[in-house]
mmCIF file of C-alpha atoms in Angstrom:
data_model
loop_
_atom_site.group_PDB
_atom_site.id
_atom_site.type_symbol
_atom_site.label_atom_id
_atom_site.label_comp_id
_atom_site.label_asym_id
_atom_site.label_seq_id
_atom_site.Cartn_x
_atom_site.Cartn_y
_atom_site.Cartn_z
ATOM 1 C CA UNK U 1 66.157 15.971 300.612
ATOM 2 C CA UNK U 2 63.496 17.907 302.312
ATOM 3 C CA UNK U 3 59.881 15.826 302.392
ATOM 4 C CA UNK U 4 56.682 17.635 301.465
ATOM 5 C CA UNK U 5 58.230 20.679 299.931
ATOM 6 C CA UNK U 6 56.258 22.547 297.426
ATOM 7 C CA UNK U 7 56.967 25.987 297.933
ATOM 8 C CA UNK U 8 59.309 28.874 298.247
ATOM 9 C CA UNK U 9 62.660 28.501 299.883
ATOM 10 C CA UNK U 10 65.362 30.659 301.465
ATOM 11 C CA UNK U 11 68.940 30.420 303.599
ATOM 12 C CA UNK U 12 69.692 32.157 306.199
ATOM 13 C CA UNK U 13 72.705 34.995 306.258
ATOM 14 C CA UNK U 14 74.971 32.451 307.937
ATOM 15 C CA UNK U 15 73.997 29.491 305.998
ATOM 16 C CA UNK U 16 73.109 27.638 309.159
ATOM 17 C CA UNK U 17 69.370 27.438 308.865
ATOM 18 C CA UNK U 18 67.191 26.737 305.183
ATOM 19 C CA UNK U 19 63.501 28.052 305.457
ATOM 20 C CA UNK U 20 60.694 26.620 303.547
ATOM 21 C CA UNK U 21 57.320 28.009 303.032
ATOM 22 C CA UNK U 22 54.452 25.462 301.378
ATOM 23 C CA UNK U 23 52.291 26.703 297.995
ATOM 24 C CA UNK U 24 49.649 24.978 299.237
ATOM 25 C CA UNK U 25 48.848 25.144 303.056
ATOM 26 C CA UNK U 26 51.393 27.997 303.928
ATOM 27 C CA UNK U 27 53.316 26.142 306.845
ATOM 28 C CA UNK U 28 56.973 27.335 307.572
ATOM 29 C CA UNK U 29 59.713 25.047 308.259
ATOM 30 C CA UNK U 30 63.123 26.014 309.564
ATOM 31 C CA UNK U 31 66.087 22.726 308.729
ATOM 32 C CA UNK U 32 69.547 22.829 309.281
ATOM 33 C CA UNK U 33 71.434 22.086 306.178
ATOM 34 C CA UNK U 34 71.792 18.081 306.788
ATOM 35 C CA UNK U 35 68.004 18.134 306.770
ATOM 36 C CA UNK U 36 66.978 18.071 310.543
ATOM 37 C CA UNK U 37 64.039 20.028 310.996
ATOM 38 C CA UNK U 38 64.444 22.591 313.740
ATOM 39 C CA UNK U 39 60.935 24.024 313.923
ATOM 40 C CA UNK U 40 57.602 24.383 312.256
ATOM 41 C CA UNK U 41 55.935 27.699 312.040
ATOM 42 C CA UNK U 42 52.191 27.011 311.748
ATOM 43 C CA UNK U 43 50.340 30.636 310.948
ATOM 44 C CA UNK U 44 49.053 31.304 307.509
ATOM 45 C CA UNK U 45 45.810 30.598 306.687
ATOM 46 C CA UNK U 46 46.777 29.998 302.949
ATOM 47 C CA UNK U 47 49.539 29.133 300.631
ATOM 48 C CA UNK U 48 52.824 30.812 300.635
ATOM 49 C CA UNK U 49 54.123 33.242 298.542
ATOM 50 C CA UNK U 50 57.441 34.726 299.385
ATOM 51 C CA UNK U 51 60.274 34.278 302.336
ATOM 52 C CA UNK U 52 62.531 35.765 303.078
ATOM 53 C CA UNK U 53 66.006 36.205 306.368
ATOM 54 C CA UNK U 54 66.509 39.784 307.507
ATOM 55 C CA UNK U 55 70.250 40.920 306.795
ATOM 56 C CA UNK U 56 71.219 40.013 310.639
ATOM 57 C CA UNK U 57 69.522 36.534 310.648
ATOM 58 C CA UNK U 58 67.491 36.645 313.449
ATOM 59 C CA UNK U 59 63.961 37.762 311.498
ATOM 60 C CA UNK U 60 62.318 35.684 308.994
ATOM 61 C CA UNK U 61 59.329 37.545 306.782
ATOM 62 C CA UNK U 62 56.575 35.291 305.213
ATOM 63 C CA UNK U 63 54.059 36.312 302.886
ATOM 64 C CA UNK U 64 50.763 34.754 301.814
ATOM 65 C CA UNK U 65 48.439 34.475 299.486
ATOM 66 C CA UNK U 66 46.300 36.445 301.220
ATOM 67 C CA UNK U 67 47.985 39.301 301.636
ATOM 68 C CA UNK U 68 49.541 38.708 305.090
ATOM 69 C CA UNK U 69 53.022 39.090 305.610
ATOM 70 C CA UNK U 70 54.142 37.599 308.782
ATOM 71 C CA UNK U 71 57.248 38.504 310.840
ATOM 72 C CA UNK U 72 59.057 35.703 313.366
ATOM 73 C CA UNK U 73 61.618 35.080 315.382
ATOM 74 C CA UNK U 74 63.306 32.116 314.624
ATOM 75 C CA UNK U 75 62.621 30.324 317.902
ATOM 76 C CA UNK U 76 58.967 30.598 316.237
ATOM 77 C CA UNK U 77 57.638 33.470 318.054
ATOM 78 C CA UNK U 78 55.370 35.639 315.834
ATOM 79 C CA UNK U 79 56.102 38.932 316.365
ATOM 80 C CA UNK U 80 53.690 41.324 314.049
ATOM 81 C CA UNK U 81 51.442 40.587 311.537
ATOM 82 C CA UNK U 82 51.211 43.483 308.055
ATOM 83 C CA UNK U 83 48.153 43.800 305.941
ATOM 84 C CA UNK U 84 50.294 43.309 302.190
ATOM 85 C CA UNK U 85 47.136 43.986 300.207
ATOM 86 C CA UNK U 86 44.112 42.251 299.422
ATOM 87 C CA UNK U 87 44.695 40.489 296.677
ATOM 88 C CA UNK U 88 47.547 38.614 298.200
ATOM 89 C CA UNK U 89 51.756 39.264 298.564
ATOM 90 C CA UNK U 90 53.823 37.914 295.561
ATOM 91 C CA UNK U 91 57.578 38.721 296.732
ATOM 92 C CA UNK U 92 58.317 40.287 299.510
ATOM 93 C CA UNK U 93 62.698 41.782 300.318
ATOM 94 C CA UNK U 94 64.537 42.583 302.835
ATOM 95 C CA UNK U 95 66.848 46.508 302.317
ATOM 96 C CA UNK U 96 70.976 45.505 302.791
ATOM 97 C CA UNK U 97 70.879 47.587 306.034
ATOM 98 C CA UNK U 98 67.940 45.408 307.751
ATOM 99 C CA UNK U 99 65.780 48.814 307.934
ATOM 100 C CA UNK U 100 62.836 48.580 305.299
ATOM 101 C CA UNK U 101 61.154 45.882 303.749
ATOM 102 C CA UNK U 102 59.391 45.697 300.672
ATOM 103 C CA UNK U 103 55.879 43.715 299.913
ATOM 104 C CA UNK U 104 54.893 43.186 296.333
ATOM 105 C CA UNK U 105 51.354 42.852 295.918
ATOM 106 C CA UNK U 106 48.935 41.358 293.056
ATOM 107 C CA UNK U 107 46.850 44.521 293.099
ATOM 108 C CA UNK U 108 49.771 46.302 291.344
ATOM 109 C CA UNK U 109 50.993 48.459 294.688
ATOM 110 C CA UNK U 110 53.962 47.916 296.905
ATOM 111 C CA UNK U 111 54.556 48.660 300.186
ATOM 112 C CA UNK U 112 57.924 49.570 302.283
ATOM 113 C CA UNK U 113 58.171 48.847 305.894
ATOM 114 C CA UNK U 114 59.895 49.826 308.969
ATOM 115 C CA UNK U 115 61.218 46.879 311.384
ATOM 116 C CA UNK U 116 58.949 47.687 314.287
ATOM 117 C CA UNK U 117 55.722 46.730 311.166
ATOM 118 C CA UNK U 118 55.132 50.358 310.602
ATOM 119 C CA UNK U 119 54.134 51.125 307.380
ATOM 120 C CA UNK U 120 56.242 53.595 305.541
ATOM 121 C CA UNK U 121 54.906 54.227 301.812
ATOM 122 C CA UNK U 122 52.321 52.853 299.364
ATOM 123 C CA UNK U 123 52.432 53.179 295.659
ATOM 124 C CA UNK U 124 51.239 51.859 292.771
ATOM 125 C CA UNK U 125 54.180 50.361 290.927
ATOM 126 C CA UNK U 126 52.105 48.389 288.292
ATOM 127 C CA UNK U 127 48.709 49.098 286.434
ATOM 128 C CA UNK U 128 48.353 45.252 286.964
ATOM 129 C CA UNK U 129 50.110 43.155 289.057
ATOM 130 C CA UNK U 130 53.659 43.082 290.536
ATOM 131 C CA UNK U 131 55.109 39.558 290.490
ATOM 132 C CA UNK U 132 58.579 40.467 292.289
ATOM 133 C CA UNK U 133 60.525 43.264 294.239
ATOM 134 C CA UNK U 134 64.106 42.781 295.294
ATOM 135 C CA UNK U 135 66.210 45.673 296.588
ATOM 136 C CA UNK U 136 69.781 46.579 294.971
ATOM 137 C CA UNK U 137 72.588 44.824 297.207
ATOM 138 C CA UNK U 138 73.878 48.218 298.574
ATOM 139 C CA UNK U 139 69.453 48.638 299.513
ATOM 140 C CA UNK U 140 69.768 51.978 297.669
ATOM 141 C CA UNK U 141 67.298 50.880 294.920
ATOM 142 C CA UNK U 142 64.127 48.660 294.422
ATOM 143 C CA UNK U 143 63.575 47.207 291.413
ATOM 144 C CA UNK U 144 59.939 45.802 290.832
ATOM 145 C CA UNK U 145 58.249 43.354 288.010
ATOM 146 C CA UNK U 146 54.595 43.910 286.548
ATOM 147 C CA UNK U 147 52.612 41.844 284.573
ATOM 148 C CA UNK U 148 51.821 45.048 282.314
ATOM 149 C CA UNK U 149 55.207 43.908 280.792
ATOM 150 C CA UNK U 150 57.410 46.528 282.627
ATOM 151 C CA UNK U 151 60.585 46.267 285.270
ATOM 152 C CA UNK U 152 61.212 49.479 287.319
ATOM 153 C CA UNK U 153 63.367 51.277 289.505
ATOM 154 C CA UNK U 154 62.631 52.886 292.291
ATOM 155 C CA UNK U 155 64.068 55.596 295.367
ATOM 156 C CA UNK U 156 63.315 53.920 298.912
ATOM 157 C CA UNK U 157 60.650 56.899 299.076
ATOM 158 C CA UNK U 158 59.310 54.980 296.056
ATOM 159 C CA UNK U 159 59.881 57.340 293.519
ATOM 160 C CA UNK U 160 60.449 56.161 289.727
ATOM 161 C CA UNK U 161 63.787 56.057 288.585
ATOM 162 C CA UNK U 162 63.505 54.268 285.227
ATOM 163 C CA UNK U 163 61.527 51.973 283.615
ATOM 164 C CA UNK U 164 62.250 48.930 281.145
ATOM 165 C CA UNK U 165 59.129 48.460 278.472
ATOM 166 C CA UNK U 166 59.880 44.647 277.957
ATOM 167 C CA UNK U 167 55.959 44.331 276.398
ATOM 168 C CA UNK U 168 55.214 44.251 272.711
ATOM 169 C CA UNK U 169 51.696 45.907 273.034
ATOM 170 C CA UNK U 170 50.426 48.736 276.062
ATOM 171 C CA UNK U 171 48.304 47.474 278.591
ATOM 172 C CA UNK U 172 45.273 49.317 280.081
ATOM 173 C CA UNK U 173 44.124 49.270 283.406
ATOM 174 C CA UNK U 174 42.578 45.803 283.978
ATOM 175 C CA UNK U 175 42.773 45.065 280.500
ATOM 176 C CA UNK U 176 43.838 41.276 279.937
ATOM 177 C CA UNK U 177 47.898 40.788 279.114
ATOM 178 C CA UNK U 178 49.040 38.277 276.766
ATOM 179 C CA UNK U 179 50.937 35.806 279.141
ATOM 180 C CA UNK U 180 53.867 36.194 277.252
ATOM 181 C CA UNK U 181 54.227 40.091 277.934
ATOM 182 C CA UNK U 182 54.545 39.388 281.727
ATOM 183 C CA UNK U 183 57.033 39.826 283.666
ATOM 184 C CA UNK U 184 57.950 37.380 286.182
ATOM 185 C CA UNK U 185 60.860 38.498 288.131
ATOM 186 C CA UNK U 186 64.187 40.684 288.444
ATOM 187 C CA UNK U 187 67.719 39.867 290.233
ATOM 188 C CA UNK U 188 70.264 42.489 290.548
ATOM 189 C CA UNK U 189 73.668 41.164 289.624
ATOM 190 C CA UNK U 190 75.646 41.000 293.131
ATOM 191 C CA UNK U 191 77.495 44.308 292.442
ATOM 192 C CA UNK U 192 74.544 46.131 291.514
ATOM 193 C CA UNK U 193 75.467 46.964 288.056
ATOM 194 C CA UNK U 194 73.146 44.851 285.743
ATOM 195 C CA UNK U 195 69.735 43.912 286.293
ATOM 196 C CA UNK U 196 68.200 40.428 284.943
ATOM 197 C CA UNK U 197 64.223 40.541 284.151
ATOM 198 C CA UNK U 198 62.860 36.989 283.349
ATOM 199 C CA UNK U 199 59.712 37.231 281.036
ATOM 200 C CA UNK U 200 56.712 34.542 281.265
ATOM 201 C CA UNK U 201 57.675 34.222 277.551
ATOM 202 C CA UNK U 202 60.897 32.115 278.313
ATOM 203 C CA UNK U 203 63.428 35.028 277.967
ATOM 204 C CA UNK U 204 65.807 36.813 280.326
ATOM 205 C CA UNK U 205 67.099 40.163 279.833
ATOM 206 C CA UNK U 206 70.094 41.916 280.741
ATOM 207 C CA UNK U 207 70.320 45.474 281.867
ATOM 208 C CA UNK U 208 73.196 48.029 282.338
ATOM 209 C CA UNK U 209 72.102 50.287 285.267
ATOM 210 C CA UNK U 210 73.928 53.278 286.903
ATOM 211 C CA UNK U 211 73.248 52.976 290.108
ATOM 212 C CA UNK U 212 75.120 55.798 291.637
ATOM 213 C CA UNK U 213 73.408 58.222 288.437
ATOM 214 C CA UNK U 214 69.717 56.802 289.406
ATOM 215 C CA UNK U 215 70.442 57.795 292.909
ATOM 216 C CA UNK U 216 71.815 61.405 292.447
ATOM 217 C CA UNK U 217 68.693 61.924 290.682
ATOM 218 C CA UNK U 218 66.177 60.236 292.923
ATOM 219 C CA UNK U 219 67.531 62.620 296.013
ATOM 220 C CA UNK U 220 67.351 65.518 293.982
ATOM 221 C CA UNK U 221 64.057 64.746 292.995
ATOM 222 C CA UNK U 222 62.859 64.338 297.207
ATOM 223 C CA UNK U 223 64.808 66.717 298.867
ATOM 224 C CA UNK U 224 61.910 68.762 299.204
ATOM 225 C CA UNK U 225 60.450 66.113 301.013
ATOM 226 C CA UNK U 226 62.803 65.770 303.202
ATOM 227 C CA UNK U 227 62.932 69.588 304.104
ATOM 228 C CA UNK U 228 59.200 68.894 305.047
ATOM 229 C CA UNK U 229 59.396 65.483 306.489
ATOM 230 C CA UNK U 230 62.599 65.853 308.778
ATOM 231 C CA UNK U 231 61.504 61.908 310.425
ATOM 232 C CA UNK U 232 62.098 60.674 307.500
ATOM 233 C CA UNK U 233 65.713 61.578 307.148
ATOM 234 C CA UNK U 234 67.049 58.446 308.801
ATOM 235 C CA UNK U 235 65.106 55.758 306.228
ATOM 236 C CA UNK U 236 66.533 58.001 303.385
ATOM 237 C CA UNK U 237 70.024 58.564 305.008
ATOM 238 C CA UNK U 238 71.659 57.679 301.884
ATOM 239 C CA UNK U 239 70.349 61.676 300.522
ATOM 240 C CA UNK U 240 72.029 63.415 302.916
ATOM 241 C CA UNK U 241 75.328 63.601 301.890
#
């Protein structure tokens, strides 16, 4: 049992270390499995969204309310601080290889991110809101959920791939969406084949995705990007062959 906890939680790769991030006040606690609490990280000046290990363990990524994601080493040492957006950071993900992360943001954009806290791409992924982001378990592909009733896919250059219309009406731009229509949040199955969108209405859906199709036709789609962006090669490696 872990006392206090009314938030978001997350293990590390290694399963030695379970962080917890608070709704309310935003303080981050790192326990070891039995329950020992092995530090407090005391930064956000609101509640806590998201959290979430880099693929090597030793970076943890915590996102707030109000639109500050935080990066840390896990001795507690705060290492960069990202502007998410300003109407706070819903979900934030960690790419397979440990080289981009990915904040979700209430203001319906998402941003991709370098290590170092250098910001790679914005785009609008939702005329709304997006509630969750999660990469694809090979980090190929980011799949994204908006409260306009729609799950997408996207390139790691964030362009659209394909889009699942879960709604049962079309939702303009700030226009007010039946709670039922939104989507909550997407998983991708662990081999990257079907992916699971959970609806505010009580329903979860299950999609067949090809994920070596989607990607074949996302690098077509940038490779004259890359001829014009040549330092961008190495965050889109997976194009070049």
């Amino acid at each position: 049992t872990f006392p206090g906890l009314s938030g978001v939680v997350s293990f590390s790769p290694n399963e030695k270390i379970i962080a917890t991030a608070n709704y309310d006040n935003g303080i981050v606690k790192l326990w070891k499995p039995d329950g020992t609490l092995i530090k407090t990280l005391d930064g956000h000046n609101e509640g806590s969204s998201s959290i979430n290990f880099s693929p090597d363990g030793q970076m943890l990524a915590t996102a707030s309310y109000n639109g500050i994601v935080k990066l840390w080493k896990l001795d507690g040492t705060l290492v960069k601080n990202l502007n998410g957006g300003n109407k706070g950071v819903s979900s934030i993900s960690f790419s397979s290889d440990g080289q981009m992360l990915a904040t979700a943001n209430y203001d319906g954009t998402v941003k991709l991110w370098q290590p170092n806290g250098t910001l790679f791409k914005t785009f609008i992924a939702d005329n709304l809101a997006v509630n969750s982001i999660s990469f694809s378990p090979d980090g190929r592909i980011l799949a994204t959920a908006g409260s306009n009733g729609t799950a997408r896919l996207w390139t790691r250059n964030g362009s659209l791939l394909m889009e699942y219309d879960t709604s049962e009406q079309t939702v303009a731009q700030n226009e007010k969406v039946s709670d039922k229509n939104v989507v909550n949040n997407v998983s991708f199955s662990p081999d990257g084949q079907i992916l699971a969108i959970a609806k505010n209405d009580g329903t979860v859906r299950l999609f067949d995705i090809n994920l070596d199709g989607l990607t074949k036709l996302g690098c077509n789609w940038i490779q004259d990007y890359l001829t014009t962006h040549p330092d961008k090669q190495r965050e889109l490696a997976i194009c070049q062959n």
